[in-house]
Short mmCIF file of C-alpha atoms and ligand atoms in Angstrom, two decimals:
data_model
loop_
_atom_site.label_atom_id
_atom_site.label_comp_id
_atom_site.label_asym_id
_atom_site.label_seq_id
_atom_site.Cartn_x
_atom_site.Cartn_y
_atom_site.Cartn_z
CA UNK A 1 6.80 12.35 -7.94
CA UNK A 2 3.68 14.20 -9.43
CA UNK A 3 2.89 17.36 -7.78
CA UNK A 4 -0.17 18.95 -8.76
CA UNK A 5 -2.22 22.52 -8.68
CA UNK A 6 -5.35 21.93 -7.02
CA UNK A 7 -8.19 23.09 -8.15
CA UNK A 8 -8.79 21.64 -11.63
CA UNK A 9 -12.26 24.03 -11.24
CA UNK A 10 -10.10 27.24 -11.08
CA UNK A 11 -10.51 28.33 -15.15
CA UNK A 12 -13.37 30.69 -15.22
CA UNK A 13 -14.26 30.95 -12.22
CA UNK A 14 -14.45 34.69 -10.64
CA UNK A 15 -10.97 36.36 -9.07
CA UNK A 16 -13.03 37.13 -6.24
CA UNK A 17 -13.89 33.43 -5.47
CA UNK A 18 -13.05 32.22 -1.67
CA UNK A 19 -11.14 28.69 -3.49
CA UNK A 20 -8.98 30.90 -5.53
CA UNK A 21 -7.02 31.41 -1.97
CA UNK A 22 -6.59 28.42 -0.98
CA UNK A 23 -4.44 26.72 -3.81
CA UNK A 24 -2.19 23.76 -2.20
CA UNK A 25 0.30 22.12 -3.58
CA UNK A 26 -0.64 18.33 -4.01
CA UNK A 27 0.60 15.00 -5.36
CA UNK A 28 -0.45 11.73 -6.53
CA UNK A 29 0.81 8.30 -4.49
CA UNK A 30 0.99 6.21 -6.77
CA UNK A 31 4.29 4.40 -5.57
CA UNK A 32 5.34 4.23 -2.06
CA UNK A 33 8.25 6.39 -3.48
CA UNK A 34 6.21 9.34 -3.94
CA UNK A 35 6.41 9.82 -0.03
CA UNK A 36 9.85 8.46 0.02
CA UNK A 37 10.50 11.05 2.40
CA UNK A 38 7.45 11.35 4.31
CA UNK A 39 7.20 7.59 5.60
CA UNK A 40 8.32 8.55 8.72
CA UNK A 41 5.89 11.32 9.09
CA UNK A 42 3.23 9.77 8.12
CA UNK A 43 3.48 6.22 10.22
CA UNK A 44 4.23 9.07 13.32
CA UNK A 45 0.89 10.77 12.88
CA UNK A 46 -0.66 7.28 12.42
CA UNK A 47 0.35 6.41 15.59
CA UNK A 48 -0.74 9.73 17.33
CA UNK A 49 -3.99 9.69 15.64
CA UNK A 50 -4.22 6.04 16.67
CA UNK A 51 -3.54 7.30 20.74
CA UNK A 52 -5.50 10.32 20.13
CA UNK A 53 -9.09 8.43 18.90
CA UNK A 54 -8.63 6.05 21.37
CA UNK A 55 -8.45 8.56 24.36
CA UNK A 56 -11.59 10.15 22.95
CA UNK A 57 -10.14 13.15 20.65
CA UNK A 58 -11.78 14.01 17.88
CA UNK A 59 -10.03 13.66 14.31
CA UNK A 60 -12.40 15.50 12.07
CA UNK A 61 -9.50 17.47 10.64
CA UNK A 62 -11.05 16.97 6.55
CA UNK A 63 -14.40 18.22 7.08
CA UNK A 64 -16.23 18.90 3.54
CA UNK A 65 -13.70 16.98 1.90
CA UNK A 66 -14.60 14.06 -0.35
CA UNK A 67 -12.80 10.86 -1.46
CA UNK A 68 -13.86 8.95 -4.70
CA UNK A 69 -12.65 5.26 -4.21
CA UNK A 70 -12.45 3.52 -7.41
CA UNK A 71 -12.53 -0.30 -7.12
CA UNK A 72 -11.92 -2.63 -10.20
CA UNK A 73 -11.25 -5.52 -7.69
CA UNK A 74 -12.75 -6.83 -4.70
CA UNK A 75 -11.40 -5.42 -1.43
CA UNK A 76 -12.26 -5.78 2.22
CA UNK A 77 -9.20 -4.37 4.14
CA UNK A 78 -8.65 -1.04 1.27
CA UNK A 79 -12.23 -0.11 1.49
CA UNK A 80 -12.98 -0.37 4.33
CA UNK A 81 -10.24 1.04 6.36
CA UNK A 82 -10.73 4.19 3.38
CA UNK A 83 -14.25 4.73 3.63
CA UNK A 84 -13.72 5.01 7.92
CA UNK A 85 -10.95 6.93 7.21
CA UNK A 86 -12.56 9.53 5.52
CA UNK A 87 -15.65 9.03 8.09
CA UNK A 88 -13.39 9.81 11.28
CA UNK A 89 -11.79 12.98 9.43
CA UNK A 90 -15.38 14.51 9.39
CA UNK A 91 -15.23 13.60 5.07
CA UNK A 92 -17.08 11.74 3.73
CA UNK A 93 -16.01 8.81 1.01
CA UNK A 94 -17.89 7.51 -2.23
CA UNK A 95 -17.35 3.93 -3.31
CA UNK A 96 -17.74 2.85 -7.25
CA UNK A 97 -17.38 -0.30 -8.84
CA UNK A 98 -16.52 -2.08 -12.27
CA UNK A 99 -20.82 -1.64 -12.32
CA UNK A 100 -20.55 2.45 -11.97
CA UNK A 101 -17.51 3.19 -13.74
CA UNK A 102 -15.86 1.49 -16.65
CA UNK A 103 -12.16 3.48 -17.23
CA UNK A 104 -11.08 2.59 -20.49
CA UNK A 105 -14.25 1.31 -21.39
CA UNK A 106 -17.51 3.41 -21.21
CA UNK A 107 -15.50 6.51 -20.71
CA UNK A 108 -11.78 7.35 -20.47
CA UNK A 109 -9.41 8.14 -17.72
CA UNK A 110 -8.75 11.22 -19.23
CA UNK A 111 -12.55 12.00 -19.01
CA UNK A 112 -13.31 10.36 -16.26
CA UNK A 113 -10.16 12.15 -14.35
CA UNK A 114 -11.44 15.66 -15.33
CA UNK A 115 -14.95 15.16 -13.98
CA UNK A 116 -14.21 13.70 -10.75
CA UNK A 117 -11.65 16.28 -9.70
CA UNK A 118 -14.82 18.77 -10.08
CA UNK A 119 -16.54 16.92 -7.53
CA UNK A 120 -13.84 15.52 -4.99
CA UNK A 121 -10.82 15.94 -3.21
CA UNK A 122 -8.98 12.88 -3.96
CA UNK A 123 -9.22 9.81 -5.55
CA UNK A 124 -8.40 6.03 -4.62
CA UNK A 125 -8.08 3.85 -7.28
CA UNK A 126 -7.61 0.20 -7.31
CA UNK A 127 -7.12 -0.65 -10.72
CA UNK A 128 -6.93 -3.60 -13.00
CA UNK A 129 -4.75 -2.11 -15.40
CA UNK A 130 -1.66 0.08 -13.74
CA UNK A 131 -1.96 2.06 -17.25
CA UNK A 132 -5.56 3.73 -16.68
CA UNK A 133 -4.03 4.32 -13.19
CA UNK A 134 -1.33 6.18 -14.44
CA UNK A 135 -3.41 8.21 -17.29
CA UNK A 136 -5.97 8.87 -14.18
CA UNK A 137 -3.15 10.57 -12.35
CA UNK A 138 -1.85 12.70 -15.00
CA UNK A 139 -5.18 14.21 -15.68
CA UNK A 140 -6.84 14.53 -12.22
CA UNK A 141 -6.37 17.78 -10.71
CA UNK A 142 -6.43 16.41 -7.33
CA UNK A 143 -4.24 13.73 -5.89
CA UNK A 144 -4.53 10.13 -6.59
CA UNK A 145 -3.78 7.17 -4.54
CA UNK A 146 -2.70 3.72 -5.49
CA UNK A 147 -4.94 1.32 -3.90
CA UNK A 148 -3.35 -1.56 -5.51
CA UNK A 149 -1.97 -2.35 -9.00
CA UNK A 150 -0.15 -5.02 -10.69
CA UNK A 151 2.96 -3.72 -9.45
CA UNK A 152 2.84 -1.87 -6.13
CA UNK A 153 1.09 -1.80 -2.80
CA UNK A 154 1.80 1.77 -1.29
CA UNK A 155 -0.96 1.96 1.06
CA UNK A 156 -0.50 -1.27 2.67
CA UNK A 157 3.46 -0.81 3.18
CA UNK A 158 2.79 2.30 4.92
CA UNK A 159 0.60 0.15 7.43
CA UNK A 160 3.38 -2.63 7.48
CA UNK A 161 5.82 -0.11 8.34
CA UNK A 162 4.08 1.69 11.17
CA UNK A 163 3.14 -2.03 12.51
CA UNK A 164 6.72 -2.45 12.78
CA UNK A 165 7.63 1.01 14.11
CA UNK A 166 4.58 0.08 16.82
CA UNK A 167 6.29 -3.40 17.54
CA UNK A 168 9.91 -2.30 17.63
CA UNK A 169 10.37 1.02 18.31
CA UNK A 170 12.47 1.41 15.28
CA UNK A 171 12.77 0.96 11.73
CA UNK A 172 16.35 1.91 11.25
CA UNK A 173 18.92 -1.17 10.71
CA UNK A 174 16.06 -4.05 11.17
CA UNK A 175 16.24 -7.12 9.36
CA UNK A 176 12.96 -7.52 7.20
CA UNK A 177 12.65 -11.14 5.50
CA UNK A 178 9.63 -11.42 2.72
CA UNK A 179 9.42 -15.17 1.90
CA UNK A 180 7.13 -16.07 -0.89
CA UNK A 181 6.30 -14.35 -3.94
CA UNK A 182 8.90 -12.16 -5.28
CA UNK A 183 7.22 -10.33 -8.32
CA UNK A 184 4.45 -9.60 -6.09
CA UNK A 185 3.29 -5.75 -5.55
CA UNK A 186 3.32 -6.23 -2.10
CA UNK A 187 7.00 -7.59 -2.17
CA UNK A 188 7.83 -4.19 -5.39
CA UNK A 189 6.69 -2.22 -2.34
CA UNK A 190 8.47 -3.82 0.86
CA UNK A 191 11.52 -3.11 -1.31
CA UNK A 192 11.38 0.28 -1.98
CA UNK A 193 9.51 1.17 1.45
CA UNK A 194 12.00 -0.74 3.82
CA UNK A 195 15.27 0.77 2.33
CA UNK A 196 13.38 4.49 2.28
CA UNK A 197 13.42 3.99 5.97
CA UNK A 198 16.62 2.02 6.95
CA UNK A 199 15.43 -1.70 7.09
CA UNK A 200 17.84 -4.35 5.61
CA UNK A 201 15.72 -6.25 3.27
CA UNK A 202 16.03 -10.30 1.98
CA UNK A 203 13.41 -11.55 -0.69
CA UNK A 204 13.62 -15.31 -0.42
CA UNK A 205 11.73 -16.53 -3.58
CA UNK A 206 12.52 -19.46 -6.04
CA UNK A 207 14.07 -17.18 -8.81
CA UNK A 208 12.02 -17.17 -11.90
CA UNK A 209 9.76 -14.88 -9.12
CA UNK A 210 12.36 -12.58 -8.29
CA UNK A 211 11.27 -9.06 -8.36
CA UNK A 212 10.90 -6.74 -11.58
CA UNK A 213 14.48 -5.65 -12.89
CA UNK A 214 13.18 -1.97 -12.01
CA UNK A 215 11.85 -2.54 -8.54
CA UNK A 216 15.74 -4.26 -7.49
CA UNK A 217 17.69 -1.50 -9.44
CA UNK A 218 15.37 1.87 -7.52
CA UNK A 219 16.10 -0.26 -4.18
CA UNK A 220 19.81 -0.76 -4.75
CA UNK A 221 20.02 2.35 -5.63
CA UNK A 222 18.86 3.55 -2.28
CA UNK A 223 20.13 0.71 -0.39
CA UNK A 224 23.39 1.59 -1.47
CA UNK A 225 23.38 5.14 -0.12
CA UNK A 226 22.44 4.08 3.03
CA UNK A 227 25.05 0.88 3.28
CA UNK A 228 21.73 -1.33 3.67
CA UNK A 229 21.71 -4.78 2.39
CA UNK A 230 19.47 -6.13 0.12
CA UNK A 231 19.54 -9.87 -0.37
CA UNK A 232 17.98 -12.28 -3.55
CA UNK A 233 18.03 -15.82 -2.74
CA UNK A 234 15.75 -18.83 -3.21
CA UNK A 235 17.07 -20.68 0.51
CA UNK A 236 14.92 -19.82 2.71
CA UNK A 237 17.49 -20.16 5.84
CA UNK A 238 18.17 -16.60 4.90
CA UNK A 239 15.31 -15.79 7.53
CA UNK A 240 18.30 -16.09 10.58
CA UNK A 241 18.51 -13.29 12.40
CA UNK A 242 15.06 -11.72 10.38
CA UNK A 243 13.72 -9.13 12.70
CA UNK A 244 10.51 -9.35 10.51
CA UNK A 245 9.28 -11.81 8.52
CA UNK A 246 6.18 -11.33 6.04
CA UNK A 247 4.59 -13.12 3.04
CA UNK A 248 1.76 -12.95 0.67
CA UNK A 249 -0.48 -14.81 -1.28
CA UNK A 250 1.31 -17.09 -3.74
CA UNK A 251 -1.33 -16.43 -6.58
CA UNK A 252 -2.40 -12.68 -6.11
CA UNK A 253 -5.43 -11.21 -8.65
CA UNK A 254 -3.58 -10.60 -11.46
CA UNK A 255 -2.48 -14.63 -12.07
CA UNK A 256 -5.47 -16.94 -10.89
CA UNK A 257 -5.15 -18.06 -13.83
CA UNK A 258 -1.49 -19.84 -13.13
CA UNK A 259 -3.08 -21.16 -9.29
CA UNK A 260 -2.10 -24.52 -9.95
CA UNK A 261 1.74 -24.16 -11.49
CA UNK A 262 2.28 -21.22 -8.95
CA UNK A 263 1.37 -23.82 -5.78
CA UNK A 264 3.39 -26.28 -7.56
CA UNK A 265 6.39 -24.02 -7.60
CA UNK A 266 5.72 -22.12 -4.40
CA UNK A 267 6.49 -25.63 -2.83
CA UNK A 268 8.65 -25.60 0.46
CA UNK A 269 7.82 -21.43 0.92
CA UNK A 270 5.23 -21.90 3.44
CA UNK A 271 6.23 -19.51 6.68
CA UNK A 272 6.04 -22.61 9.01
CA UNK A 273 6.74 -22.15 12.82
CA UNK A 274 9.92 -24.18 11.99
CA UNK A 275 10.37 -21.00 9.96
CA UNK A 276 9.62 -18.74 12.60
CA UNK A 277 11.73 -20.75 14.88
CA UNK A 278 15.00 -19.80 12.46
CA UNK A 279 14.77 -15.78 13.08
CA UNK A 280 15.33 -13.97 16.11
CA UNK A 281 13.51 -14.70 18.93
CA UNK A 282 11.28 -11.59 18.87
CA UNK A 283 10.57 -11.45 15.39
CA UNK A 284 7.01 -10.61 13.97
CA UNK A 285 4.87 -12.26 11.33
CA UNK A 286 3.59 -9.92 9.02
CA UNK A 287 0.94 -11.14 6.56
CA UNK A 288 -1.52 -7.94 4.00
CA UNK A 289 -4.06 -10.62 4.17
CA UNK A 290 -6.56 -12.35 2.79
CA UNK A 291 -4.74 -15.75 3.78
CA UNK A 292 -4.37 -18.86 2.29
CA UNK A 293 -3.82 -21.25 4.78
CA UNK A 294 -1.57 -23.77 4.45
CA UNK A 295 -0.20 -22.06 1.28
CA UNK A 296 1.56 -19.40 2.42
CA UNK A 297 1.86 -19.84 5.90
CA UNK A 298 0.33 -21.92 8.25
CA UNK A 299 -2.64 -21.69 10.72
CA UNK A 300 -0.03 -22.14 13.73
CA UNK A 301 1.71 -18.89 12.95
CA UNK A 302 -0.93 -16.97 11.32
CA UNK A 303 -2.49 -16.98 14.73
CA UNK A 304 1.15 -17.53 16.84
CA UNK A 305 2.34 -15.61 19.01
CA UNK A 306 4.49 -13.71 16.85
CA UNK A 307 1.79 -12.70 14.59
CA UNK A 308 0.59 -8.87 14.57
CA UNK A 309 -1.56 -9.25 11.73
CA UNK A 310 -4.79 -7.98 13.03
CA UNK A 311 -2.83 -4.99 14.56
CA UNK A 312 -1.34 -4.49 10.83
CA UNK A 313 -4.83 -4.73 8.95
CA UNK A 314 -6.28 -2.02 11.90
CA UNK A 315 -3.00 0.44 11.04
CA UNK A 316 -4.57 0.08 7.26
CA UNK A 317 -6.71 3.07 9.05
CA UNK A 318 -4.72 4.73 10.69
CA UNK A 319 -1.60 4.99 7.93
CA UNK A 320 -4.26 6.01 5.19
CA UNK A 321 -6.00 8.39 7.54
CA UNK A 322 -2.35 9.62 8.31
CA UNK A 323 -1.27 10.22 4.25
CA UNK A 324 -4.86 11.57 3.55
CA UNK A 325 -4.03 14.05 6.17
CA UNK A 326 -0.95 14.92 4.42
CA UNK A 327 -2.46 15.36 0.90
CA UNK A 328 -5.96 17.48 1.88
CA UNK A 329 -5.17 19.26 4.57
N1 CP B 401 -4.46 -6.22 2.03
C1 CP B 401 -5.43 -5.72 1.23
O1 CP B 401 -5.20 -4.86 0.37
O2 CP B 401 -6.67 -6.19 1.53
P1 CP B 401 -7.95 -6.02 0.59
O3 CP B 401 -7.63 -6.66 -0.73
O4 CP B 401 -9.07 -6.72 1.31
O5 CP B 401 -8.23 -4.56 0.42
#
């Protein structure tokens, strides 16, 4: 965990300044385990600031802030639910593109991380390259957020989780099944984020995509603690009993280049509803989205029943509104 001094603009300016008084301890989120702690928090005041817009209560609790969002990748779902985010606090929310700003190229993160945090609050960064993401952070006065790397997912867990929460009731002792990709960021994040809050977790993956050596050792390492199980296995009748079941693209940004070998080998992963039909009755279908149909799940259960994955793209909003909250207030 990072925790930084705001305001990068303090040197030279006069004692008597109004922003010398307001110094706040911030941090980046970079991984979902830099608010290991704060999950629970933050999903609750997603869901109260869900109830309270929609019975007509103002939100505009970050008024005069500003949030750069740095995009190095297309997005729908991440910008969008940012940019409203910061629109509903009463902030306001500048977008910038591989077009605007080049990090690593035209100027560096270190640069680029020093300027920025003279002009904003915070930064969202989805970045092609998890390094300039990491040199960002360490030289931005003001908190930076991971809005998607090669590796983890943090924003979108934190709208998984309070889909679930919404769903349930609970998070504590549920059975969470990801089928699919295993070395996914999506799938690094489920990991750490459902054993942070009590979930049982089984990645059912053929095995040469199991997860990152680091990503299984930080979650058994908290699984353990907590008597949780996590389970590896490559048949996917580990989904009995699954409480939740979610998957992901099969060929994420990073590895369009592999599409073909990765369908090839993703063969007989597809969430089908005779899938569906092996967890509990109840379960959910959680899916980050875009979908591929037919890859990784199929139409039937993308748009079942059991499927809250409009509900889950919508919490995008109210999660990131939630952990903005959090960090500027
Ligand atoms: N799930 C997700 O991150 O969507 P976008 O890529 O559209 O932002």
């Amino acid at each position: 965990m990072r925790i930084k001094n705001n305001f990068g603009m303090k040197k030279g300016l006069n004692n008597n300044h109004p922003y010398l008084n307001i110094l706040i301890m911030r941090k980046d989120v970079l991984s979902i385990l830099d608010v290991e702690d704060e999950i629970e928090d933050i999903i609750n005041l997603g869901i109260k600031l869900k109830r309270d817009f929609k019975e007509g209560k103002k939100l505009n609790y970050l008024r005069e802030k500003t949030l750069a969002m740095i995009f190095e990748r297309e997005s729908t779902r991440t910008r969008v639910s940012f940019e409203v985010a910061m629109t509903l606090l009463g902030g306001h929310a500048i977008y910038l593109n591989r077009r605007d700003i080049k990090i690593g190229e035209r100027e560096s993160a270190e640069d680029t991380a020093q300027v920025l945090s003279r002009y904003v609050d915070a930064i969202m960064y989805r970045s092609l390259n998890k390094r300039n993401l990491y040199d960002l952070a360490e030289h931005a006065a003001v908190p930076v957020i991971n809005g998607l790397d090669e590796d983890e997912h943090p924003c979108q867990i934190l709208a998984d989780l309070m889909s679930i929460k919404e769903k349930k009731g609970r998070l504590d002792g549920l059975k969470f099944v990801f089928i699919g990709d295993g070395d996914d960021n999506l799938t690094h994040s489920y990991l750490l984020g459902c054993v942070a809050v009590g979930m049982n977790i089984c990645i059912v993956s053929p095995k040469k995509y199991w997860p990152k050596k680091y990503f299984i050792e930080k979650t058994l390492d908290i699984a353990n603690k907590k008597n949780l199980d996590v389970i590896l296995t490559e048949d996917v009748n580990a989904v009995k009993e699954a409480d939740v079941i979610a998957t992901d693209t099969w060929v994420s940004l990073w590895y369009e280049n592999e599409r073909e070998r990765r369908i090839r080998d993703f063969h007989g992963y597809t969430v089908t509803t005779e899938v569906m039909n092996l967890a509990k009755k109840d379960a959910i279908f959680l899916h980050c989205m875009p979908v591929h149909y037919g890859e990784e799940a199929t139409r039937e259960v993308v748009h079942g029943p059991q499927s809250i994955i409009i509900d889950e793209a919508e919490n995008r909003l109210w999660a990131e509104m939630a952990l903005l909250i959090k960090l500027l207030r």
